[in-house]
Coordinates of C-alpha atoms and ligand atoms in Angstrom, one line a residue:
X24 CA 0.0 0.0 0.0
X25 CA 1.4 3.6 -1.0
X26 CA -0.6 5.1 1.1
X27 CA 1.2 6.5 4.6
X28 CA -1.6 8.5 6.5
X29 CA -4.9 9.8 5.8
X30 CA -5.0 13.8 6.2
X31 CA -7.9 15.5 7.8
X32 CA -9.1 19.5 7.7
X33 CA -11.1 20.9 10.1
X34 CA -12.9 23.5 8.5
X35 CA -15.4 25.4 10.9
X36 CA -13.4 24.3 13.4
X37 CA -10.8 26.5 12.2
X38 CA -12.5 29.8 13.0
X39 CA -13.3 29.1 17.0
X40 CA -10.4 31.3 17.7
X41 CA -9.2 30.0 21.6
X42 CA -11.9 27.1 21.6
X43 CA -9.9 25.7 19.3
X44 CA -7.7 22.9 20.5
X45 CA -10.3 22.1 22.8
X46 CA -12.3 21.6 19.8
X47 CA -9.6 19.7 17.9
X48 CA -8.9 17.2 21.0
X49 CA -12.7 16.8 21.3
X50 CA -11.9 15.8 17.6
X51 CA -9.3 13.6 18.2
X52 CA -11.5 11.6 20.6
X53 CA -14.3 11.1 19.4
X54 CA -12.3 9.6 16.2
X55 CA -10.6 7.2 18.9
X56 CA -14.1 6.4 20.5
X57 CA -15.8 5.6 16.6
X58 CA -12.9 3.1 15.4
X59 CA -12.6 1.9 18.5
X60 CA -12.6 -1.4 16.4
X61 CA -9.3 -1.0 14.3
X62 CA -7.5 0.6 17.6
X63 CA -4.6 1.9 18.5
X64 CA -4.7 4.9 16.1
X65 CA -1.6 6.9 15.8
X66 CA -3.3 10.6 15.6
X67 CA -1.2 13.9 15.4
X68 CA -2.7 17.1 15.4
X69 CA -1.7 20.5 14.3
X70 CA -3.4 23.8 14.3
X71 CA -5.2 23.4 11.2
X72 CA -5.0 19.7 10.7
X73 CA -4.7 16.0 12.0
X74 CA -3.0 12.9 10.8
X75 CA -3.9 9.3 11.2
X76 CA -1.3 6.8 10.6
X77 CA -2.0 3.6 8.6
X78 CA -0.7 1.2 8.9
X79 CA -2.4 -1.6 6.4
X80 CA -5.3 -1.6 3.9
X81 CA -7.8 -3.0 6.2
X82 CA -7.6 0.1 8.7
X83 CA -7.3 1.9 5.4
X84 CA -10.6 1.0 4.5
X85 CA -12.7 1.5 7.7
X86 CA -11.3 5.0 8.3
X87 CA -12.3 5.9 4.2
X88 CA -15.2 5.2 4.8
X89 CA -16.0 5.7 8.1
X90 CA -14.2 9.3 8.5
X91 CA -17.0 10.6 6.3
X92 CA -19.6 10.7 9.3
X93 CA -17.6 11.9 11.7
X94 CA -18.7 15.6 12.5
X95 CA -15.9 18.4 12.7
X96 CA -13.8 17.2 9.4
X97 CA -14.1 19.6 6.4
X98 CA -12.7 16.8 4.4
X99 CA -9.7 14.1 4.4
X100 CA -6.9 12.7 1.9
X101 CA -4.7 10.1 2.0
X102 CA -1.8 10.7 1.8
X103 CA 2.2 9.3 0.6
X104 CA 4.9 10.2 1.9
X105 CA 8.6 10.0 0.4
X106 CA 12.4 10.5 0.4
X107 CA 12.9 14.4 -0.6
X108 CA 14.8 14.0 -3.9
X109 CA 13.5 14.6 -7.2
X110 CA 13.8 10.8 -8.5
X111 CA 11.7 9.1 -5.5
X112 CA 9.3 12.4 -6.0
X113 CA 8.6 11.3 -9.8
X114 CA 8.7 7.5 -8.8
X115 CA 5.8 8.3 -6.3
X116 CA 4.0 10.7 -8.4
X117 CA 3.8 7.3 -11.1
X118 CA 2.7 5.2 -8.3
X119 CA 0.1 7.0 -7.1
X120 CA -1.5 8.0 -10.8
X121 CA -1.1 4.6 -11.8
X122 CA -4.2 4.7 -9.3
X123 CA -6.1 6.1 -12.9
X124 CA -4.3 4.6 -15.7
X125 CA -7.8 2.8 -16.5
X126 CA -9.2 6.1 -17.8
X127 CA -9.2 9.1 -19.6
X128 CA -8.4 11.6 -17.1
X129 CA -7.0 15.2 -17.1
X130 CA -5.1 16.2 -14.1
X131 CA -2.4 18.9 -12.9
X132 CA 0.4 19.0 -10.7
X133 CA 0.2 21.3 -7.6
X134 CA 3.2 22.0 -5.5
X135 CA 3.4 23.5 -2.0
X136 CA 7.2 24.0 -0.7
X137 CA 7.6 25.4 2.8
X138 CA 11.3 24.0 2.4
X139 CA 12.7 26.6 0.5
X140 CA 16.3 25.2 0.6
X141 CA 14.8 22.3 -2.1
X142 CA 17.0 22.8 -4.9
X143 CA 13.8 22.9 -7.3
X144 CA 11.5 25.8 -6.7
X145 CA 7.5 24.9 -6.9
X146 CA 7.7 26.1 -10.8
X147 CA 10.3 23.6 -11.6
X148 CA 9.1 21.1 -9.7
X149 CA 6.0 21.4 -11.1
X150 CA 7.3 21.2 -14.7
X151 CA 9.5 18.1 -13.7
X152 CA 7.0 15.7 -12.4
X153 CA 4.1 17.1 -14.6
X154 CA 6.1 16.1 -17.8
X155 CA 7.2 12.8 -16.5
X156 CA 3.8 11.7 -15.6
X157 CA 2.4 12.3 -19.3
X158 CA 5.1 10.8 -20.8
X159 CA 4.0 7.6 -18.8
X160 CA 0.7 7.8 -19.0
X161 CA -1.2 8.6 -22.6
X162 CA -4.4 8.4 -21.5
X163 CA -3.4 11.4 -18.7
X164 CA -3.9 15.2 -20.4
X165 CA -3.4 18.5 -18.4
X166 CA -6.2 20.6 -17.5
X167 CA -5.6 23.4 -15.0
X168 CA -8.8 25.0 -14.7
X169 CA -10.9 22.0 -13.7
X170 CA -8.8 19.0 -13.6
X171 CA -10.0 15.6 -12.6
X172 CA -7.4 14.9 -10.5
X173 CA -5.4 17.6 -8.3
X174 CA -1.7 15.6 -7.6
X175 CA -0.5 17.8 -4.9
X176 CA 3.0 17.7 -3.9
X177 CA 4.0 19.4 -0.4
X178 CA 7.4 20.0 0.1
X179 CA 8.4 19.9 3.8
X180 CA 11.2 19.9 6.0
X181 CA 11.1 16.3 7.2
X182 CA 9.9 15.1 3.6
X183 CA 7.6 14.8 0.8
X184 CA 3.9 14.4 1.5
X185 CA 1.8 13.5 -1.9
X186 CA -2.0 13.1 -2.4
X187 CA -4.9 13.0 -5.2
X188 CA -8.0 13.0 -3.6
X189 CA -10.3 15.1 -1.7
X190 CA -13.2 13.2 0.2
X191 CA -16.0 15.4 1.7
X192 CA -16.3 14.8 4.9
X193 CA -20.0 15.3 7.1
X194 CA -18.8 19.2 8.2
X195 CA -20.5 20.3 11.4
X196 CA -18.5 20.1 15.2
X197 CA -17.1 17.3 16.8
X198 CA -20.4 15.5 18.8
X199 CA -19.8 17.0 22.8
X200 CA -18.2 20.2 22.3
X201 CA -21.5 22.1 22.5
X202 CA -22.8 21.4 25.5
X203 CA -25.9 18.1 26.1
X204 CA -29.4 18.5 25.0
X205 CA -32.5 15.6 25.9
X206 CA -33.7 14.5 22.5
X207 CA -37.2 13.0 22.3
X208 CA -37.2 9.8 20.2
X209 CA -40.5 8.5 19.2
X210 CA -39.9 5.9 16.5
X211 CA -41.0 7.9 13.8
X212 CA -39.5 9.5 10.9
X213 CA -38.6 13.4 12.2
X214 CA -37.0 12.8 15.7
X215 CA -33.8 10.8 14.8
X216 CA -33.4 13.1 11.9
X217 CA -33.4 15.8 14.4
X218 CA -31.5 14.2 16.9
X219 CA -28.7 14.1 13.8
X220 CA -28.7 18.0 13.0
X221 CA -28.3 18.6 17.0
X222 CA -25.0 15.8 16.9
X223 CA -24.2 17.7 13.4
X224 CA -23.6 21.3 15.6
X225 CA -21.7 19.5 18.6
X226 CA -24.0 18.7 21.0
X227 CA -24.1 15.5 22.8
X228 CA -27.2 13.8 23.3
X229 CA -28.9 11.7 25.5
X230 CA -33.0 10.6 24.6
X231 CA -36.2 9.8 26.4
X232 CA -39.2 7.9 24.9
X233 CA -42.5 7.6 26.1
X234 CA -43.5 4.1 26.4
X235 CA -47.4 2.7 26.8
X236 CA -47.5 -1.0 27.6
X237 CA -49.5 -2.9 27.0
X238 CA -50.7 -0.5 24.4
X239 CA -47.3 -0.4 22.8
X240 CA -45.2 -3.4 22.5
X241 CA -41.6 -4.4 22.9
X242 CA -41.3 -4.4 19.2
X243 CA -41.7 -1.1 19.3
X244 CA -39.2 -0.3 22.2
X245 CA -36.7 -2.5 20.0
X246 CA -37.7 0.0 17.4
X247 CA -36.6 2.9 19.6
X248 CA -33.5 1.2 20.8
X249 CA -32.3 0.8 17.3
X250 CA -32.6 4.5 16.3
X251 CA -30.7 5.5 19.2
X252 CA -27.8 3.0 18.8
X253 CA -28.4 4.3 14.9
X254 CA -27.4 7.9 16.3
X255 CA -24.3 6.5 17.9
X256 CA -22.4 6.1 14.6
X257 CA -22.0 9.8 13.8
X258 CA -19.5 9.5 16.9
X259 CA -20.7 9.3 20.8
X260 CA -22.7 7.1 23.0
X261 CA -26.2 7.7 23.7
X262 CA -28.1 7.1 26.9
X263 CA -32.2 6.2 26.5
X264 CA -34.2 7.2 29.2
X265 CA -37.7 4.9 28.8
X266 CA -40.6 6.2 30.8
X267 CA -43.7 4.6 31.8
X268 CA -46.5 6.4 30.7
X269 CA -49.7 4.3 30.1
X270 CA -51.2 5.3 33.7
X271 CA -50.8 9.4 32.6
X272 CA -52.5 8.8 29.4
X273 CA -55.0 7.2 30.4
X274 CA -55.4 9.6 33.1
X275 CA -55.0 12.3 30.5
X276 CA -58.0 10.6 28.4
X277 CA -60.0 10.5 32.4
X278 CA -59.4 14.2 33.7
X279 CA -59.3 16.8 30.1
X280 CA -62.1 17.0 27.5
X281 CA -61.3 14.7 24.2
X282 CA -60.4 17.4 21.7
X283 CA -57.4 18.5 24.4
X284 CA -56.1 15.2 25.3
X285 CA -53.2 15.2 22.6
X286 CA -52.2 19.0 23.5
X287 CA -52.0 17.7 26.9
X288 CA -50.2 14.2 26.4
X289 CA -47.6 16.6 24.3
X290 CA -47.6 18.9 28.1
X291 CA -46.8 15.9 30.1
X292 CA -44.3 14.6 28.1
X293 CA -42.5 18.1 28.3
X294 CA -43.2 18.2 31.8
X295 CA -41.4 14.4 32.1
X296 CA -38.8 14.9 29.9
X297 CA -37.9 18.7 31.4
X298 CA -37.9 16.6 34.9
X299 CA -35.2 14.0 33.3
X300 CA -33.2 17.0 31.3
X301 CA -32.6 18.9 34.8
X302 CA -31.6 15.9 36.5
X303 CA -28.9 14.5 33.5
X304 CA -27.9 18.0 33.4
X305 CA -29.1 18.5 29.6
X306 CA -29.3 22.5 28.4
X307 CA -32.2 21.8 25.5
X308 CA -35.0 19.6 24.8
X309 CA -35.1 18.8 21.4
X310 CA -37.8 17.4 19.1
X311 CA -39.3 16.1 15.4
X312 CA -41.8 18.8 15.5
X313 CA -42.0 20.2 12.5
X314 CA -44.7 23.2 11.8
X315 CA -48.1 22.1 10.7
X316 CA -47.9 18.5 10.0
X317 CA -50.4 17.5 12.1
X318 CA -52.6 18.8 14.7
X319 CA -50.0 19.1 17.7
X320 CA -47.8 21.2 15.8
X321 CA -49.5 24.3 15.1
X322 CA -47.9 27.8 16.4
X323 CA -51.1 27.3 18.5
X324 CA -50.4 23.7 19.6
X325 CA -46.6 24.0 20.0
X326 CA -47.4 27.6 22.6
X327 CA -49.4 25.2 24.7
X328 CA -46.9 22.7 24.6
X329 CA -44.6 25.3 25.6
X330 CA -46.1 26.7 28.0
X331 CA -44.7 24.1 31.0
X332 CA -41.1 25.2 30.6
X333 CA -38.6 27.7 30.1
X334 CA -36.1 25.5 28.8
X335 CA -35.2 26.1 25.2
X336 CA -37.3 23.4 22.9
X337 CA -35.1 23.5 19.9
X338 CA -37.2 22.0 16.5
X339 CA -34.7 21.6 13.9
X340 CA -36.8 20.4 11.2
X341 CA -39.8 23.3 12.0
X342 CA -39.2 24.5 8.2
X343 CA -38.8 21.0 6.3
X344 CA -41.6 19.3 4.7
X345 CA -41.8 15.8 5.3
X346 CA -40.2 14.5 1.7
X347 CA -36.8 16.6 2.7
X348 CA -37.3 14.8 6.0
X349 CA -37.3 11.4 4.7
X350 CA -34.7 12.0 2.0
X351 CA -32.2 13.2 5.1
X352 CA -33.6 10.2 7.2
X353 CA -32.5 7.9 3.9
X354 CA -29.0 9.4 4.2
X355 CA -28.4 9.0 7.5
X356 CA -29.5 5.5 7.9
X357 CA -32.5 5.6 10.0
X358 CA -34.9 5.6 7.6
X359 CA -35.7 1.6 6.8
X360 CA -35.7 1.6 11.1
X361 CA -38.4 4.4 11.5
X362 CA -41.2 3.2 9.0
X363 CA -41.0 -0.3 11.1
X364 CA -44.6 -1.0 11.7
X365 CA -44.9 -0.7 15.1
X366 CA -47.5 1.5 17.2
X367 CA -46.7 4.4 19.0
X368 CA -48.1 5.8 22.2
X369 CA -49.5 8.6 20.7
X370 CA -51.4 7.2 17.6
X371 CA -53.2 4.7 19.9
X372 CA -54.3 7.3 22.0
X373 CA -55.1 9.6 19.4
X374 CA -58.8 11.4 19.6
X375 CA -60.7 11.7 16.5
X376 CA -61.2 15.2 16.4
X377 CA -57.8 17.1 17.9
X378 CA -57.6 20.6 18.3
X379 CA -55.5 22.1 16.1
X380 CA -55.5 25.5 18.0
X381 CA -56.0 24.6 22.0
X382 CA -56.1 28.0 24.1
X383 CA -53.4 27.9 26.4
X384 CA -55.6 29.4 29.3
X385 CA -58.0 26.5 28.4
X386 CA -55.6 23.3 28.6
X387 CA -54.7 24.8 32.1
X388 CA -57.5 24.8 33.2
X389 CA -58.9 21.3 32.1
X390 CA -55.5 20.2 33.6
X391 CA -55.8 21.9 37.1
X392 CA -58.8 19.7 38.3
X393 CA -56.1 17.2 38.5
X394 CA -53.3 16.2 40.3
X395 CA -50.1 14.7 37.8
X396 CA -47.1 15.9 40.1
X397 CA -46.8 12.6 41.9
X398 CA -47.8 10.9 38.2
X399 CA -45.0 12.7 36.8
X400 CA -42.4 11.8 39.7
X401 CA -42.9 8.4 39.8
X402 CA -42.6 7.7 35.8
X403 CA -39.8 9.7 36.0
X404 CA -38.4 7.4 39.3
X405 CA -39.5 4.2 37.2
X406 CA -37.7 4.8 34.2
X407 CA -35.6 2.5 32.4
X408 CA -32.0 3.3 31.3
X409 CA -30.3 1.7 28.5
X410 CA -26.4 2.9 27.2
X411 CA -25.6 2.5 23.4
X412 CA -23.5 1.3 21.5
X413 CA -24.4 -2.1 24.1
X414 CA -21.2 -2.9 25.6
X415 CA -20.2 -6.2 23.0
X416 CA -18.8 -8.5 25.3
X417 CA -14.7 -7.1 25.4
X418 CA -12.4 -9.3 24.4
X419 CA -10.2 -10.0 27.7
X420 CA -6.7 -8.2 27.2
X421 CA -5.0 -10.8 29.7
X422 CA -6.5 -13.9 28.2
X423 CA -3.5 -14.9 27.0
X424 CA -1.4 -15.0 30.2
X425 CA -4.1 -16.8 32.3
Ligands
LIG25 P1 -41.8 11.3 14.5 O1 -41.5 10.9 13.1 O2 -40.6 11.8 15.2 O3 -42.6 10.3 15.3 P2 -44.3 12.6 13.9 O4 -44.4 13.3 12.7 O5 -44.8 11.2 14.1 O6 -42.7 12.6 14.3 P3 -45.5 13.3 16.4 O7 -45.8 11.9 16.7 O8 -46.5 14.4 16.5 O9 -44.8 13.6 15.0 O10 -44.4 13.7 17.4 C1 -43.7 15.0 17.4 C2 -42.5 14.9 18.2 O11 -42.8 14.6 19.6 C3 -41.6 13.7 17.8 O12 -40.7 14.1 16.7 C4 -40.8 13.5 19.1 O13 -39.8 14.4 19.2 C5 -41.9 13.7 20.1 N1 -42.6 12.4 20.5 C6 -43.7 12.0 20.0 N2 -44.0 10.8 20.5 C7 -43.0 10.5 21.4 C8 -42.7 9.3 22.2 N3 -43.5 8.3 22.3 N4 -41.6 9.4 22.9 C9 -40.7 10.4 22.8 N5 -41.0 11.5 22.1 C10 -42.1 11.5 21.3
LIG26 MG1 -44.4 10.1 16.1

């Protein structure tokens, strides 16, 4: 294998003036934590970039492709490294484009020296390896404008670094350097897709899902379960919080009139998961809402909903129809996962006719003739807690020895 290390730019990263290397070794881990699999890694980081070592073509291959979720890289190359004369320069140069020899390409040669003692300046060196390559390759032609292939040759004190591609990484922060939010994870399309955009801007996540059994079914807990170990892969662990909540609704569907009873199973669950985000020590509360897709998420619905809390309830998808939502959902790999037939808590419970603009000053008072405090403490007492990824039994380090 030419290939020596696998480059990576930070891009927004690089604007966060004295957050910076906090950023970057925020970076660094959560790289370590999402190939866990092919450790150790050999990282170095600089100011404005970070090098993985590789050593063979099957840690090659995960990091290609697995560098490409990971939030906080602008984009990655691999890279070759060589001998700084101009012989193992051209030799290198004709390995790695040997890479295209199948096709037509066009291509240029782009040289960075920061070692100005080289004998060749960039022009010459340019020249040199430029003419060699199309002399041994016919089916290579020069295009400087737009070429297919960029070689770029970076001339450095301790040697020659050489690359040809430029893989777009998933932009964003890296996952936990913006603070925790409580995400609420149904089952359905929206929320994991939310969930992502919060992970995208650097916030760590944990999630809570409202669970109605018997009504609901551990199918559709597995369903939930999935989704969040789904999340995991753009790069941090995920805690579920399950709460009970069949004895609320149907004490919900008991105590408020039948056209309010969604409006207030939406206020409980705030009121629930607001309990859980103070105790984790969560910022936000963040959910699939997005604005009148059905009943409960109105500007009229989603101001009664509000209404229980101060803390920010942060909608990413508010503007996105549900056809953008799905084709994001496709791309992130939760899609096949959501549409899973399995009931939720809030379709079974679902009244015919919903309100689709409650009054505030109503819902509270349909609410106030009864008494969910203890409700709400004891659901949020009884949850269930489940960590993703699920530890996979470790392999024992001192096996070998015993
Ligand atoms: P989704 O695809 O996320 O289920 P939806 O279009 O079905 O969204 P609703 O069922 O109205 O929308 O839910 C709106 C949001 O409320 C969800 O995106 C989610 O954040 C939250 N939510 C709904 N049901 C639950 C639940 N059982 N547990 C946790 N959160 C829930
Ligand atoms: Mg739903």
């Amino acid at each position: 294998m030419i290939w020596k290390e696998i480059l990576i730019r930070y891009g927004e990263l690089s604007t966060k003036g004295k957050n910076k290397k906090e950023f970057i070794t925020r970076l660094r881990e959560n790289i370590r934590y999402s190939f866990h699999d092919i450790a150790p890694l050999k990282i170095r980081t600089e100011r404005d970039r970070m090098h993985i070592e590789i050593e063979n073509q099957e840690k090659m291959d995960v990091l290609m492709e697995g560098l490409t979720k990971v939030f906080g890289i602008q984009n990655f190359s691999p890279v070759a490294v060589c001998e700084k004369d101009v012989d193992s320069i051209k030799d290198l140069a004709i390995k790695i484009m040997d890479l295209y020899k199948e096709k037509e390409i066009t291509f240029k040669v782009e040289v960075r020296r920061s070692d100005k003692t080289f004998p060749l300046d960039s022009h010459e060196l340019q020249r040199e390896i430029g003419g060699h390559v199309l002399r041994n390759y016919p089916n290579i032609s020069v295009n400087v404008k737009k070429p297919d292939v960029e070689l770029r040759i970076e001339v450095r004190t301790d040697a020659i670094y050489m690359m040809a591609q430029i893989i777009q990484g998933a932009g964003g922060m890296p996952v936990g350097s913006n603070g925790k939010s409580l995400l609420m994870l149904s089952g359905g399309i929206d929320s994991p897709v939310a969930g992502y955009f919060l992970m995208k801007r650097g916030v760590r996540l944990e999630a809570i899902h409202f669970a109605s059994p018997p009504y609901t079914s551990d199918n559709s807990l597995e369903k939930v379960k999935d989704l969040a170990n789904e999340l995991t892969k753009f790069g941090a662990k995920i805690r579920l919080h399950v709460i009970p909540f069949t004895e609320i609704q149907v004490l919900i569907k008991e105590s408020v009139p039948e056209n309010v009873t969604m409006t207030s199973t939406r206020r409980l669950m705030m009121r629930i998961a607001d309990q859980v985000r103070e105790e984790i020590g969560a910022l936000g509360i963040v959910t699939g809402e997005s604005l009148g897709q059905v009943a409960s998420q109105t500007l009229e619905s989603l101001t009664a909903i509000n209404d229980v809390t101060n803390t920010p309830i942060i909608r990413p998808l508010i503007g996105f129809d549900k056809l953008e939502i799905i084709e994001i959902a496709e791309k992130i790999g939760t899609y096949e996962t959501s549409i899973l037939p399995y009931e939720d808590c809030c379709t079974i419970f679902t009244p015919a006719n919903p309100k689709t603009k409650p009054r505030v000053d109503k819902v509270n008072y349909y609410e106030s003739f009864t008494e969910f405090d203890e409700l709400i403490d004891r659901a949020v007492r009884n949850r269930e807690m489940y960590l993703f990824p699920e530890k996979k039994p470790s392999k024992d380090k001192f096996a070998d020895l015993l």
